[in-house]
Short mmCIF file of C-alpha atoms in Angstrom, two decimals:
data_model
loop_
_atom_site.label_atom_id
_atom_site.label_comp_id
_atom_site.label_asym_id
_atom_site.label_seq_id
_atom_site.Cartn_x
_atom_site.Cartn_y
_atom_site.Cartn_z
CA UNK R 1 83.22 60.39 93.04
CA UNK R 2 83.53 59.63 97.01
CA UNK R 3 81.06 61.03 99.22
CA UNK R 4 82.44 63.27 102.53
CA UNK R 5 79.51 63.82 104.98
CA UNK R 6 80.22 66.89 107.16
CA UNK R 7 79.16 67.57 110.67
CA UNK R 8 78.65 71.02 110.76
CA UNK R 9 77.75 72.76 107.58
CA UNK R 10 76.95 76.10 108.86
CA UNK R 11 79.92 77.54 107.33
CA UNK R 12 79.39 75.83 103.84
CA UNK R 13 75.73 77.11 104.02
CA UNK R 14 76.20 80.32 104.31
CA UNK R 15 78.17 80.71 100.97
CA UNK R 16 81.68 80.28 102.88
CA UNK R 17 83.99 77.52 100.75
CA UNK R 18 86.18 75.84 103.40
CA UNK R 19 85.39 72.80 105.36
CA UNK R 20 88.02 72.11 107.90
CA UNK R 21 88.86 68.54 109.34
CA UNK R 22 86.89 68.82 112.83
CA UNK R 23 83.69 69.88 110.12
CA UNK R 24 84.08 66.29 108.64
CA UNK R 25 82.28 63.07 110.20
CA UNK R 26 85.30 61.15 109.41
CA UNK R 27 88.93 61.31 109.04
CA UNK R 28 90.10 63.16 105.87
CA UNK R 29 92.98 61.09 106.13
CA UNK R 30 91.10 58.34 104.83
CA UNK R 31 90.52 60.17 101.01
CA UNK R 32 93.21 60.28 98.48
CA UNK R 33 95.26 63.73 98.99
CA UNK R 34 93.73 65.94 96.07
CA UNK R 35 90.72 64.06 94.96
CA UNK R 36 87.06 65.83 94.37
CA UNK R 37 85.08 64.98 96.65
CA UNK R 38 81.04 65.16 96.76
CA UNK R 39 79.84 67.03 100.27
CA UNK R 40 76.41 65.78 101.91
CA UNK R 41 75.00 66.82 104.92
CA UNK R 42 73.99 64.19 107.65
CA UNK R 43 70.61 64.20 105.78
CA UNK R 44 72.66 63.12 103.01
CA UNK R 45 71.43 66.26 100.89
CA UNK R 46 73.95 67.56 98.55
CA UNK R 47 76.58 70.26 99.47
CA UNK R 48 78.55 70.77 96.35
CA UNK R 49 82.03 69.00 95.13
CA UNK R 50 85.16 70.06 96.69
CA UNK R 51 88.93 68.67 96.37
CA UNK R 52 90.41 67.01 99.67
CA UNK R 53 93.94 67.86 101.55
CA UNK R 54 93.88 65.64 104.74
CA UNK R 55 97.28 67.70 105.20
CA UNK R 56 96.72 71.22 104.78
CA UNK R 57 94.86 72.95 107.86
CA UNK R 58 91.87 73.69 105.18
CA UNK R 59 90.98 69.51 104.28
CA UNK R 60 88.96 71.01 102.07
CA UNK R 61 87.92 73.72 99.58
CA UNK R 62 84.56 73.55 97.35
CA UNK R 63 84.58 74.61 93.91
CA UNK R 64 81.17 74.05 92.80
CA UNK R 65 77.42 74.11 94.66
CA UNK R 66 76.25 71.86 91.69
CA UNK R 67 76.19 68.99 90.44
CA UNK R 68 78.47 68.63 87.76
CA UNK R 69 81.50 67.17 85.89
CA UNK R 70 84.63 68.79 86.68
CA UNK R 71 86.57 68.66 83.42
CA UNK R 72 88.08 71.25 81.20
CA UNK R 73 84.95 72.46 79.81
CA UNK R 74 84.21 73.27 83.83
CA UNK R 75 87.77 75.33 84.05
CA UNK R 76 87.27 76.81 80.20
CA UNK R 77 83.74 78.03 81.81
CA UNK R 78 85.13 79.48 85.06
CA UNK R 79 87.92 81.50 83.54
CA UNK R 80 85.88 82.86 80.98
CA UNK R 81 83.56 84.01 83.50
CA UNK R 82 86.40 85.88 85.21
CA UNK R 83 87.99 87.48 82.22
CA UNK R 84 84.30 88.53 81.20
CA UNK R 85 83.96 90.13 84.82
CA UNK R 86 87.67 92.10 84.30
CA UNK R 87 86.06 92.99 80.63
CA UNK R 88 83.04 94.77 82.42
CA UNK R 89 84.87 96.49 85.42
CA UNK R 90 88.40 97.60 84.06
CA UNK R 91 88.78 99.77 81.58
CA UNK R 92 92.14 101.00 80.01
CA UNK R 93 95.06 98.56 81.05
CA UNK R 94 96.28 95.36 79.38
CA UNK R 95 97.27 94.19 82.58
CA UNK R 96 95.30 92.68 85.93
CA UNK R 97 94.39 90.07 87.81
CA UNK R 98 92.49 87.60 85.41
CA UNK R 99 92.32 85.00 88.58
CA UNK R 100 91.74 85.40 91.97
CA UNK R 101 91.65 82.47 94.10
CA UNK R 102 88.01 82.08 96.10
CA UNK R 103 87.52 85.31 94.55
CA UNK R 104 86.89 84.01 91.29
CA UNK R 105 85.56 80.63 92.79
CA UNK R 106 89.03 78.81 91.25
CA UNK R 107 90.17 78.05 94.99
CA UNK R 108 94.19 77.83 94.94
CA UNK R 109 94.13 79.34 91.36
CA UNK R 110 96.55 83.27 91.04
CA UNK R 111 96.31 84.14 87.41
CA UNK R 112 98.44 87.30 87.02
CA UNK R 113 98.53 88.71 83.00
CA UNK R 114 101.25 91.82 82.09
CA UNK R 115 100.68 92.26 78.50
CA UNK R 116 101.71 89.13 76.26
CA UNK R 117 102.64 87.50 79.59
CA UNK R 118 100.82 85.25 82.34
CA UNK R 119 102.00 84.40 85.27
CA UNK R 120 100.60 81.57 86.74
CA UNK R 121 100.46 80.08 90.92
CA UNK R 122 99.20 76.70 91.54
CA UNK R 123 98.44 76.81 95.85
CA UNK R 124 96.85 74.22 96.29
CA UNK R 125 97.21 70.30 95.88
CA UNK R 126 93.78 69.73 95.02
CA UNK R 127 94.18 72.89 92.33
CA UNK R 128 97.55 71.43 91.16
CA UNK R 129 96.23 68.21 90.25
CA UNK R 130 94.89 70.35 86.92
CA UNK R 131 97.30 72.33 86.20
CA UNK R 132 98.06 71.11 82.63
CA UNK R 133 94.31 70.98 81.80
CA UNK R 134 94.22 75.20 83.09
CA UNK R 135 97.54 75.96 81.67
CA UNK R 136 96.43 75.02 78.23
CA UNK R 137 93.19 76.57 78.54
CA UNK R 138 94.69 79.82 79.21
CA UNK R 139 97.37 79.36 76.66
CA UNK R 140 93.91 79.01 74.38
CA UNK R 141 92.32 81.78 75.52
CA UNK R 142 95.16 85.08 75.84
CA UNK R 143 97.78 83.26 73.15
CA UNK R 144 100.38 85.17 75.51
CA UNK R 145 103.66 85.39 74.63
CA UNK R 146 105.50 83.97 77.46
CA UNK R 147 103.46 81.68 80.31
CA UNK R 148 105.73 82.12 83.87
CA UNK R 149 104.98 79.20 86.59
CA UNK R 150 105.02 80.97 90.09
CA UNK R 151 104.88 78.70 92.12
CA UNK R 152 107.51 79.43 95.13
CA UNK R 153 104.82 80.64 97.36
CA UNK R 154 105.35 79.47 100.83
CA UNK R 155 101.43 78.64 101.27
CA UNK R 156 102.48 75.35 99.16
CA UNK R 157 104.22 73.71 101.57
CA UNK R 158 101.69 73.85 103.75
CA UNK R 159 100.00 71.70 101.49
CA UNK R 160 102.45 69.57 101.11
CA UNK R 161 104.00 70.88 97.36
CA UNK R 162 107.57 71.67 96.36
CA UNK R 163 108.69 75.54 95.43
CA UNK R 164 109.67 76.04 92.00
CA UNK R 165 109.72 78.68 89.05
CA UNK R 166 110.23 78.00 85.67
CA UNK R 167 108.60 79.32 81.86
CA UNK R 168 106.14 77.38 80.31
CA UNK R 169 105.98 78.61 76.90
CA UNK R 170 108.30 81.79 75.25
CA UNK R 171 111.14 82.62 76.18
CA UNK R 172 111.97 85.49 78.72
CA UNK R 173 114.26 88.00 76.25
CA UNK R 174 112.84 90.93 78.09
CA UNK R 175 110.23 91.86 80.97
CA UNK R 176 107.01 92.97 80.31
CA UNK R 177 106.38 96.31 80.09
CA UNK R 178 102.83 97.72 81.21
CA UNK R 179 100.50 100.73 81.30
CA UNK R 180 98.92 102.44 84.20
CA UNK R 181 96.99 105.74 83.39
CA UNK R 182 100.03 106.83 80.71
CA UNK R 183 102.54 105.51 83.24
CA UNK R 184 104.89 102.73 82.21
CA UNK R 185 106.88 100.01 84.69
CA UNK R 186 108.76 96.87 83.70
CA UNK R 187 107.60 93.78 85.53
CA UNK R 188 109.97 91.16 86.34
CA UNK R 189 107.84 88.45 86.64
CA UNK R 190 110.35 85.33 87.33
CA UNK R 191 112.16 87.74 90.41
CA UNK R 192 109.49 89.91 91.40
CA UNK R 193 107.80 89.93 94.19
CA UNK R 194 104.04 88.06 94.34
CA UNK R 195 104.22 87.53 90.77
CA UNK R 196 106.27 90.55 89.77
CA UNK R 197 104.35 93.90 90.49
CA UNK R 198 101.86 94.82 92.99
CA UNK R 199 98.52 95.24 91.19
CA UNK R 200 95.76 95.57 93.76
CA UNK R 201 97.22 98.96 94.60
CA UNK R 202 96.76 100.00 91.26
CA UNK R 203 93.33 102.22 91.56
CA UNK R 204 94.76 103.92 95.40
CA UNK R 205 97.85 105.12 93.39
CA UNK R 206 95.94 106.80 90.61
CA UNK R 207 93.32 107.98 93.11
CA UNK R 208 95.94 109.54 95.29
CA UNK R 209 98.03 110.96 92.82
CA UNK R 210 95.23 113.25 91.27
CA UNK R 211 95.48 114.64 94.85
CA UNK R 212 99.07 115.81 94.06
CA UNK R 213 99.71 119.07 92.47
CA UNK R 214 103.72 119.68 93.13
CA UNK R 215 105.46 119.51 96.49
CA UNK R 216 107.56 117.06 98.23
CA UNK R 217 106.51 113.60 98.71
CA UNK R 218 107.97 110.32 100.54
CA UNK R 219 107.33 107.12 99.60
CA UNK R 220 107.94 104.20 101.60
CA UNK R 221 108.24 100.57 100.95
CA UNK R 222 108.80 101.86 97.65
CA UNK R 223 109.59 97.97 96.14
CA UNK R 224 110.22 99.17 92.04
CA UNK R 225 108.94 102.80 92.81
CA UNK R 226 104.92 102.73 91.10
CA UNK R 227 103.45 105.43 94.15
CA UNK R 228 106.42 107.65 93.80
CA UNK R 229 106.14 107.32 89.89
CA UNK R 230 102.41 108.45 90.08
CA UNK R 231 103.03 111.32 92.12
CA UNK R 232 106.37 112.64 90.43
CA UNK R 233 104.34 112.57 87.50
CA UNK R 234 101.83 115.16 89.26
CA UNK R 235 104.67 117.76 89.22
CA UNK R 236 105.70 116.30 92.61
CA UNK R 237 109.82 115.40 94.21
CA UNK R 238 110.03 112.09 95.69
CA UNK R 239 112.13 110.11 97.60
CA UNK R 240 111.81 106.56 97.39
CA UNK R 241 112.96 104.01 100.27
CA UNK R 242 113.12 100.21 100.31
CA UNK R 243 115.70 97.97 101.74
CA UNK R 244 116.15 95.91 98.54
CA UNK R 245 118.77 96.23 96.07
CA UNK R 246 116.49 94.71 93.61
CA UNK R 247 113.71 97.19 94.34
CA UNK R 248 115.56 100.17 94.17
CA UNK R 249 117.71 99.13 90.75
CA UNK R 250 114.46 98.44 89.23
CA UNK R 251 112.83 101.83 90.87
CA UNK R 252 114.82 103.86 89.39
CA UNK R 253 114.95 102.29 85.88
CA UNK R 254 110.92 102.87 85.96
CA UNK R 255 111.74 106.52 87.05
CA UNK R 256 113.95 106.78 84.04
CA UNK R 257 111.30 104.93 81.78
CA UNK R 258 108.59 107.94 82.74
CA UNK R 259 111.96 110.03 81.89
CA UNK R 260 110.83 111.79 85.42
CA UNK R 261 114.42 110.53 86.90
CA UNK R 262 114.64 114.37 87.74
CA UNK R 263 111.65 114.23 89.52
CA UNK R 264 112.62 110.85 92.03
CA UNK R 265 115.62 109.68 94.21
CA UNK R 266 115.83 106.22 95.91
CA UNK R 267 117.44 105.60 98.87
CA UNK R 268 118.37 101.62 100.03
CA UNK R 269 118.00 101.64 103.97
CA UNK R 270 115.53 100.22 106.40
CA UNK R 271 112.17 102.49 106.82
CA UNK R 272 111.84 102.12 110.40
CA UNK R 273 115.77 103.66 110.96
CA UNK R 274 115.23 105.70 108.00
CA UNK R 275 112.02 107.73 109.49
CA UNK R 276 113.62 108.34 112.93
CA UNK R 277 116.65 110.07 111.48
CA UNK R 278 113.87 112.31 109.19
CA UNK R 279 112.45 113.14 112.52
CA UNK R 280 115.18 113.77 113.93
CA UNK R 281 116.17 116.29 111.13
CA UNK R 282 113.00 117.74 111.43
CA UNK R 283 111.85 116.83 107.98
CA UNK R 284 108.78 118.12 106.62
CA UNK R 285 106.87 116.39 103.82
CA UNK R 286 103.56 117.54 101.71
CA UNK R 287 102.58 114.00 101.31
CA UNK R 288 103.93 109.68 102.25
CA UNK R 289 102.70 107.05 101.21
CA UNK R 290 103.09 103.85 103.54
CA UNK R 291 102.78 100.64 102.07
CA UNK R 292 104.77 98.30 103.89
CA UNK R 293 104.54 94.19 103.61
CA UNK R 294 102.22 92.37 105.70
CA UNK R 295 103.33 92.66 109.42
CA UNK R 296 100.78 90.16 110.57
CA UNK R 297 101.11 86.73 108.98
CA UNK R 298 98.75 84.78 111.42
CA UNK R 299 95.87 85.96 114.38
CA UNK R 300 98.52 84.94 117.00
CA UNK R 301 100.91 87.95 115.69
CA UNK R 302 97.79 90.74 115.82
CA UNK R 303 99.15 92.66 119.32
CA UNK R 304 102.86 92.71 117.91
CA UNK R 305 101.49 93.89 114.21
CA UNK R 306 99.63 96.55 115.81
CA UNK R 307 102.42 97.89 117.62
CA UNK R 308 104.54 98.21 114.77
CA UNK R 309 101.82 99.58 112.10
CA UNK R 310 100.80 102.37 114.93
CA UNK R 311 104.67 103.19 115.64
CA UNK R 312 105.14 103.65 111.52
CA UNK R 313 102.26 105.74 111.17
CA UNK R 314 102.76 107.99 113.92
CA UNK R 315 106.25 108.55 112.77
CA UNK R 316 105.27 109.05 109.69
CA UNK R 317 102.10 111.52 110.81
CA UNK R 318 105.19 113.99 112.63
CA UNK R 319 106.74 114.31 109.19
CA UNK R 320 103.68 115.75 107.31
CA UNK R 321 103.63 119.19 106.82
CA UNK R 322 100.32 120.83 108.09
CA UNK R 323 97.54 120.37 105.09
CA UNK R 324 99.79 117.12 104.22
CA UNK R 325 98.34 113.81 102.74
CA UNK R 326 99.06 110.17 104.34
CA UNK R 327 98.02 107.31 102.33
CA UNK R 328 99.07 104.39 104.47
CA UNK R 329 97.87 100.75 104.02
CA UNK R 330 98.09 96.90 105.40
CA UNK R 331 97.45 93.84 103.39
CA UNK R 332 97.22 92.08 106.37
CA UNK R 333 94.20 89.92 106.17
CA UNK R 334 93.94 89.55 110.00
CA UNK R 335 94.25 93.59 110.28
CA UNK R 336 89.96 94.28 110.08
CA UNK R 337 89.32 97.48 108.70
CA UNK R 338 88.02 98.84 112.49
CA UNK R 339 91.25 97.18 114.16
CA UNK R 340 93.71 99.26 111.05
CA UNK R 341 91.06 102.42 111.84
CA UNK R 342 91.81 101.99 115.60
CA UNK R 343 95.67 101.71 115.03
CA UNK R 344 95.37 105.04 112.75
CA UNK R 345 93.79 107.03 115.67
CA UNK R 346 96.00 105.98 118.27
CA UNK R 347 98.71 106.60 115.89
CA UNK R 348 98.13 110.37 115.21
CA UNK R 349 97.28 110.62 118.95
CA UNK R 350 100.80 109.87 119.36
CA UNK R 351 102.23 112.11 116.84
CA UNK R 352 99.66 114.88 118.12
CA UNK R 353 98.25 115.45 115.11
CA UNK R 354 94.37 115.77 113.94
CA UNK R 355 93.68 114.28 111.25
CA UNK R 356 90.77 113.61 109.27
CA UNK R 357 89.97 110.52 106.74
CA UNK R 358 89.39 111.29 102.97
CA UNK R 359 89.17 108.18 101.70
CA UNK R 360 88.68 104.37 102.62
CA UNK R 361 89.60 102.40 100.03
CA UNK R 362 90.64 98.36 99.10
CA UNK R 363 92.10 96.75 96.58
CA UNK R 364 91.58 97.17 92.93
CA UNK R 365 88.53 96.09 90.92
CA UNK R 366 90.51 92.81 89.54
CA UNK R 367 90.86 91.49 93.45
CA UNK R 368 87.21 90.66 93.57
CA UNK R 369 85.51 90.31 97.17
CA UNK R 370 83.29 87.79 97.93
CA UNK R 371 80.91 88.58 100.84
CA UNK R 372 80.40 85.20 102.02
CA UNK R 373 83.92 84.97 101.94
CA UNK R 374 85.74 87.54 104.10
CA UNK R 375 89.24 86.29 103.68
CA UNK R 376 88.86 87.42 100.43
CA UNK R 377 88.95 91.15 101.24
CA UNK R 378 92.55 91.82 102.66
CA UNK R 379 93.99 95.13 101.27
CA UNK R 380 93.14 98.44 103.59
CA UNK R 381 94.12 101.98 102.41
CA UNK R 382 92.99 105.18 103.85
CA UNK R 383 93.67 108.61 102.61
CA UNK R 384 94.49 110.78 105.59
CA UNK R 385 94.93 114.33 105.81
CA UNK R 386 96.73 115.91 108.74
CA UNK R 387 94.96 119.24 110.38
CA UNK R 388 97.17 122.39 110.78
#
């Protein structure tokens, strides 16, 4: 194995597993794209063993602080260790996050399992490069049904991979259906979005549904309807908007699924246009839900993000009846929690509403946060309820 010296190793010393190319004493262009690497310091005492990417704006991401063969025995090891975490924290569902990136120290590794099916995203180049070694030792491990290859995120071409999705094993005759607290919802996990359902929101939408008892909720950004579900099955009417045909097909087939079809109505138009013309009607709701996508896809978009998270919650805060519950969220990484608190305020200031917070919350239990690792916490949800 080649040896990288680095620079600076602040960053790598204080638990943190990215080394970036100005960190390096040399060129990373002068290491074979994907190859482990073994980091020293200028002392030339040992760092740990990372994989190289003179391409990607990372060059490099460790994946072990000891010394130590990286072979399938390492990978069998690692995943274990994560399935035995999900064993100890999550209780009652057969499906969650069984990888998690950094998270799970697998840097570049999603692992994504609904039921008898995995779905699988490769990142990284350096992750890539054992894909059939990891593939086969979850096939060993979960004997799923069906094994899904995700990878068509757009983070791959920044490492210089090509976008593809395709089954590994089984055939796709129909989706995967899973449980969350007695609810059911079909994943499509070849079409979906991420990886075909959205399952670090899982514990806010069972948290904020045992706040429902009845009334008339809104639920926005519904994607295949899983808030609104929860709720309607509190007793509650919903109305579900998203601008995707997809979404709302597959919404209202989960509504029908819950047999609560009653209960929920979808609506395909754009949120934004959507909550003016609600204003405008003078609309009154007892609870929304915001969960929109990520409006901030890099630091140099923050000030235009903000604008546009403050506008939706303050348009959303003028619709609430008085005693009504907002639970609103980004999954913005470069959002903070104190930035998203700051946008909240200023956001009720301009719907003239008090409100006060009832809960701060994250993302589920199988979305593990490292502390040295900040990037790793993303998902911000806050339970807001608006004074009379």
């Amino acid at each position: 194995m080649e040896i990288v010296r680095l620079k600076r190793t602040s960053r790598i010393l204080s638990g943190h597993p990215w080394v970036f190319s100005n960190e390096l004493a040399t060129s990373p262009k002068i290491y074979e794209p994907g190859s482990l690497l073994e980091l020293r310091d200028g002392k030339n005492n040992f760092l740990g063993i990372g994989y190289i990417n003179p391409h990607s704006l990372i060059a490099i991401r460790v994946i072990t602080r000891n010394k130590e063969n990286i072979d399938r025995d390492f990978f069998r090891k690692r995943i274990l260790h994560a399935v035995e975490y999900r064993n100890r924290f999550l209780k009652d569902t057969d499906s969650f996050r069984v990888i998690y990136s950094e998270g799970d120290n697998l840097p570049g590794l999603i692992v994504d399992k609904y039921d008898r099916c995995l779905s699988v995203q490769f990142l990284t180049l350096g992750m890539e490069r054992w894909s059939e070694i990891i593939i086969d030792v979850l096939d060993m491990i979960f004997s799923p049904s069906v094994i899904v290859l995700r990878n068509d995120s757009s983070a791959r071409l920044l490492e210089g991979l090509k976008i593809e999705k395709k089954i590994l094993k089984g055939t796709m005759d129909g989706y995967p259906v899973i449980f969350e607290d007695s609810l059911r919802f079909e994943v499509d996990p070849l079409s979906g979005q991420k990886t075909g359902f959205f399952l670090d929101q899982r514990e806010n939408r069972m948290a904020f549904s045992r706040l429902i008892d009845g009334g008339k909720g809104l639920d926005l950004f519904c994607y295949t309807g899983a808030w609104g579900i929860h709720m309607a099955g509190k007793g509650a009417d919903v109305i579900g908007v998203d601008e995707s045909d997809y979404a709302i097909s597959q919404a209202m087939k989960n509504a029908g699924m819950n047999g609560l079809s009653e209960r929920c109505g979808f609506i395909k138009t754009e949120v934004f246009d959507y909550l003016k013309k609600e204003i405008s009607k003078g609309s009154r709701y007892d609870f929304i839900v915001l969960d929109p996508p990520a409006f901030v896809k890099s630091k140099s978009k923050l000030r235009e993000a903000m604008k546009a998270y403050r506008a939706i919650n303050s348009n959303a805060l003028r619709l609430l009846e008085a005693g009504g519950l907002l639970a609103t969220s980004s999954c913005s990484y470069h959002m903070s929690r104190e930035l998203f608190t700051e946008v909240l305020r200023l956001a009720a200031r301009d719907a003239g509403r008090q409100v006060r917070v009832i809960g701060m919350r994250s993302q589920a239990g199988d979305h593990p946060v490292l502390l040295s690792v900040p990037e790793t916490e993303y998902l911000k949800c806050v339970f807001l309820i608006a004074d009379p």
